[in-house]
């Protein structure tokens, strides 16, 4: 994971070597901070903890945007801060724990299983911590209980695994209405006012114009998907994205859209 970079006053972002995953740190008062989606590999997690210590920052709270293995990690060096997620995300993580552990061990082995996905359900409009407001936008677009975080003071939207410049929309094809859920999630993010920067779960930080461009690109992808016919998207650059795209087409055809 690269070193933390300040993208807005009091908002630090680091990017992992794993699929350009981002971790966001929000600086609070008295050396406290909020950590959103901490890093992926053990080395990156330790480096994040060390850099926070060098900056005089101690995690006071953490947030996992959704219940996928690469977003529910932690290490002991980060301390014992409460680690929150939306209730539906916590239920999904508990149900899918064995599969997530298998995926984690295949891609980023060595993590402490006692800390993996140890989340506390939070049903609230904002993350409770003594720092800048961190408003929650919870939906089921990419995964159950997907929770983006909006930092109104900085104008930063931490979008979770949506609004990416390097990935197509990734639907939860196991959901009853995967297409509708993703549409609703995009609408919820589009309704946020005051966004000056967007931080995707995987990809690059974008400004307000880029945020709108990504919303339009993702809506366009869904429009094409609804036709149920093969099509191309410039973000499909790797085999796993091709497989996901083909899975989306099968899902749409199955649901009769």
PDB file of N, CA, C and O in Angstrom, residues 34-35 37 60-66 71 81-86 89-90 118-123 126-129 136:
ATOM      1  N   UNK A  34     -10.516   8.110  12.074  1.00  0.00           N
ATOM      2  CA  UNK A  34     -11.479   7.129  11.593  1.00  0.00           C
ATOM      3  C   UNK A  34     -10.854   6.429  10.393  1.00  0.00           C
ATOM      4  O   UNK A  34     -10.357   7.089   9.476  1.00  0.00           O
ATOM      5  N   UNK A  35     -10.871   5.093  10.405  1.00  0.00           N
ATOM      6  CA  UNK A  35     -10.285   4.311   9.308  1.00  0.00           C
ATOM      7  C   UNK A  35     -11.403   3.622   8.535  1.00  0.00           C
ATOM      8  O   UNK A  35     -12.214   2.902   9.123  1.00  0.00           O
ATOM      9  N   UNK A  37     -12.182   1.007   5.480  1.00  0.00           N
ATOM     10  CA  UNK A  37     -11.626  -0.040   4.600  1.00  0.00           C
ATOM     11  C   UNK A  37     -10.098  -0.092   4.651  1.00  0.00           C
ATOM     12  O   UNK A  37      -9.408   0.256   3.686  1.00  0.00           O
ATOM     13  N   UNK A  60      -9.864   5.595  16.307  1.00  0.00           N
ATOM     14  CA  UNK A  60     -10.925   5.656  17.314  1.00  0.00           C
ATOM     15  C   UNK A  60     -12.142   4.887  16.848  1.00  0.00           C
ATOM     16  O   UNK A  60     -12.989   4.497  17.667  1.00  0.00           O
ATOM     17  N   UNK A  61     -12.260   4.662  15.546  1.00  0.00           N
ATOM     18  CA  UNK A  61     -13.380   3.910  14.975  1.00  0.00           C
ATOM     19  C   UNK A  61     -12.974   3.470  13.579  1.00  0.00           C
ATOM     20  O   UNK A  61     -12.067   4.037  12.962  1.00  0.00           O
ATOM     21  N   UNK A  62     -13.657   2.441  13.093  1.00  0.00           N
ATOM     22  CA  UNK A  62     -13.409   1.951  11.742  1.00  0.00           C
ATOM     23  C   UNK A  62     -14.741   1.602  11.093  1.00  0.00           C
ATOM     24  O   UNK A  62     -15.725   1.293  11.792  1.00  0.00           O
ATOM     25  N   UNK A  63     -14.747   1.642   9.778  1.00  0.00           N
ATOM     26  CA  UNK A  63     -15.956   1.339   9.015  1.00  0.00           C
ATOM     27  C   UNK A  63     -15.589   0.459   7.835  1.00  0.00           C
ATOM     28  O   UNK A  63     -14.645   0.751   7.096  1.00  0.00           O
ATOM     29  N   UNK A  64     -16.331  -0.632   7.675  1.00  0.00           N
ATOM     30  CA  UNK A  64     -16.198  -1.489   6.497  1.00  0.00           C
ATOM     31  C   UNK A  64     -17.367  -1.183   5.576  1.00  0.00           C
ATOM     32  O   UNK A  64     -18.531  -1.333   5.980  1.00  0.00           O
ATOM     33  N   UNK A  65     -17.065  -0.767   4.350  1.00  0.00           N
ATOM     34  CA  UNK A  65     -18.138  -0.352   3.460  1.00  0.00           C
ATOM     35  C   UNK A  65     -19.042  -1.499   3.017  1.00  0.00           C
ATOM     36  O   UNK A  65     -20.216  -1.258   2.728  1.00  0.00           O
ATOM     37  N   UNK A  66     -18.505  -2.723   3.013  1.00  0.00           N
ATOM     38  CA  UNK A  66     -19.370  -3.827   2.607  1.00  0.00           C
ATOM     39  C   UNK A  66     -18.713  -5.165   2.953  1.00  0.00           C
ATOM     40  O   UNK A  66     -17.509  -5.236   3.213  1.00  0.00           O
ATOM     41  N   UNK A  71     -12.470  -5.967   2.451  1.00  0.00           N
ATOM     42  CA  UNK A  71     -12.940  -4.762   3.141  1.00  0.00           C
ATOM     43  C   UNK A  71     -13.235  -5.007   4.616  1.00  0.00           C
ATOM     44  O   UNK A  71     -13.760  -4.116   5.289  1.00  0.00           O
ATOM     45  N   UNK A  81     -10.113  -0.348  18.237  1.00  0.00           N
ATOM     46  CA  UNK A  81     -11.233   0.535  17.918  1.00  0.00           C
ATOM     47  C   UNK A  81     -12.451  -0.274  17.490  1.00  0.00           C
ATOM     48  O   UNK A  81     -12.319  -1.346  16.890  1.00  0.00           O
ATOM     49  N   UNK A  82     -13.668   0.220  17.782  1.00  0.00           N
ATOM     50  CA  UNK A  82     -14.861  -0.463  17.280  1.00  0.00           C
ATOM     51  C   UNK A  82     -14.887  -0.435  15.761  1.00  0.00           C
ATOM     52  O   UNK A  82     -14.574   0.594  15.144  1.00  0.00           O
ATOM     53  N   UNK A  83     -15.236  -1.559  15.163  1.00  0.00           N
ATOM     54  CA  UNK A  83     -15.251  -1.701  13.715  1.00  0.00           C
ATOM     55  C   UNK A  83     -16.696  -1.890  13.277  1.00  0.00           C
ATOM     56  O   UNK A  83     -17.297  -2.938  13.502  1.00  0.00           O
ATOM     57  N   UNK A  84     -17.241  -0.876  12.660  1.00  0.00           N
ATOM     58  CA  UNK A  84     -18.654  -0.867  12.325  1.00  0.00           C
ATOM     59  C   UNK A  84     -18.913  -1.253  10.870  1.00  0.00           C
ATOM     60  O   UNK A  84     -18.062  -1.103   9.994  1.00  0.00           O
ATOM     61  N   UNK A  85     -20.136  -1.722  10.642  1.00  0.00           N
ATOM     62  CA  UNK A  85     -20.669  -1.928   9.299  1.00  0.00           C
ATOM     63  C   UNK A  85     -22.183  -1.905   9.418  1.00  0.00           C
ATOM     64  O   UNK A  85     -22.738  -2.022  10.525  1.00  0.00           O
ATOM     65  N   UNK A  86     -22.855  -1.743   8.292  1.00  0.00           N
ATOM     66  CA  UNK A  86     -24.317  -1.745   8.305  1.00  0.00           C
ATOM     67  C   UNK A  86     -24.838  -3.110   8.751  1.00  0.00           C
ATOM     68  O   UNK A  86     -24.187  -4.137   8.526  1.00  0.00           O
ATOM     69  N   UNK A  89     -24.805  -5.825   6.217  1.00  0.00           N
ATOM     70  CA  UNK A  89     -23.438  -6.227   5.893  1.00  0.00           C
ATOM     71  C   UNK A  89     -22.899  -7.189   6.940  1.00  0.00           C
ATOM     72  O   UNK A  89     -22.229  -8.177   6.612  1.00  0.00           O
ATOM     73  N   UNK A  90     -23.178  -6.913   8.203  1.00  0.00           N
ATOM     74  CA  UNK A  90     -22.709  -7.799   9.279  1.00  0.00           C
ATOM     75  C   UNK A  90     -23.366  -9.172   9.152  1.00  0.00           C
ATOM     76  O   UNK A  90     -22.689 -10.209   9.274  1.00  0.00           O
ATOM     77  N   UNK A 118     -14.572  -9.064  12.142  1.00  0.00           N
ATOM     78  CA  UNK A 118     -15.133  -8.869  13.481  1.00  0.00           C
ATOM     79  C   UNK A 118     -15.794  -7.499  13.515  1.00  0.00           C
ATOM     80  O   UNK A 118     -15.205  -6.498  13.925  1.00  0.00           O
ATOM     81  N   UNK A 119     -17.034  -7.464  13.082  1.00  0.00           N
ATOM     82  CA  UNK A 119     -17.747  -6.208  12.865  1.00  0.00           C
ATOM     83  C   UNK A 119     -18.901  -6.035  13.839  1.00  0.00           C
ATOM     84  O   UNK A 119     -19.524  -7.009  14.264  1.00  0.00           O
ATOM     85  N   UNK A 120     -19.204  -4.785  14.152  1.00  0.00           N
ATOM     86  CA  UNK A 120     -20.342  -4.432  14.986  1.00  0.00           C
ATOM     87  C   UNK A 120     -21.395  -3.748  14.123  1.00  0.00           C
ATOM     88  O   UNK A 120     -21.078  -2.789  13.404  1.00  0.00           O
ATOM     89  N   UNK A 121     -22.627  -4.243  14.183  1.00  0.00           N
ATOM     90  CA  UNK A 121     -23.698  -3.667  13.372  1.00  0.00           C
ATOM     91  C   UNK A 121     -24.020  -2.257  13.846  1.00  0.00           C
ATOM     92  O   UNK A 121     -24.205  -2.012  15.042  1.00  0.00           O
ATOM     93  N   UNK A 122     -24.085  -1.336  12.906  1.00  0.00           N
ATOM     94  CA  UNK A 122     -24.413   0.052  13.213  1.00  0.00           C
ATOM     95  C   UNK A 122     -25.578   0.487  12.334  1.00  0.00           C
ATOM     96  O   UNK A 122     -25.445   0.590  11.123  1.00  0.00           O
ATOM     97  N   UNK A 123     -26.715   0.734  12.968  1.00  0.00           N
ATOM     98  CA  UNK A 123     -27.905   1.216  12.268  1.00  0.00           C
ATOM     99  C   UNK A 123     -28.070   2.686  12.634  1.00  0.00           C
ATOM    100  O   UNK A 123     -28.731   3.030  13.616  1.00  0.00           O
ATOM    101  N   UNK A 126     -24.990   8.217  10.824  1.00  0.00           N
ATOM    102  CA  UNK A 126     -23.587   8.631  10.773  1.00  0.00           C
ATOM    103  C   UNK A 126     -22.770   7.759  11.706  1.00  0.00           C
ATOM    104  O   UNK A 126     -23.309   7.115  12.627  1.00  0.00           O
ATOM    105  N   UNK A 127     -21.472   7.710  11.469  1.00  0.00           N
ATOM    106  CA  UNK A 127     -20.572   6.933  12.325  1.00  0.00           C
ATOM    107  C   UNK A 127     -20.344   7.697  13.628  1.00  0.00           C
ATOM    108  O   UNK A 127     -19.989   8.885  13.601  1.00  0.00           O
ATOM    109  N   UNK A 128     -20.555   7.041  14.777  1.00  0.00           N
ATOM    110  CA  UNK A 128     -20.369   7.725  16.048  1.00  0.00           C
ATOM    111  C   UNK A 128     -18.892   7.799  16.443  1.00  0.00           C
ATOM    112  O   UNK A 128     -18.270   6.803  16.760  1.00  0.00           O
ATOM    113  N   UNK A 129     -18.339   8.987  16.350  1.00  0.00           N
ATOM    114  CA  UNK A 129     -16.962   9.171  16.774  1.00  0.00           C
ATOM    115  C   UNK A 129     -16.731  10.663  16.997  1.00  0.00           C
ATOM    116  O   UNK A 129     -17.494  11.505  16.520  1.00  0.00           O
ATOM    117  N   UNK A 136     -23.650   8.281   6.551  1.00  0.00           N
ATOM    118  CA  UNK A 136     -23.728   6.982   5.899  1.00  0.00           C
ATOM    119  C   UNK A 136     -24.822   6.958   4.841  1.00  0.00           C
ATOM    120  O   UNK A 136     -25.929   7.453   5.068  1.00  0.00           O
TER     121      UNK A 136
END
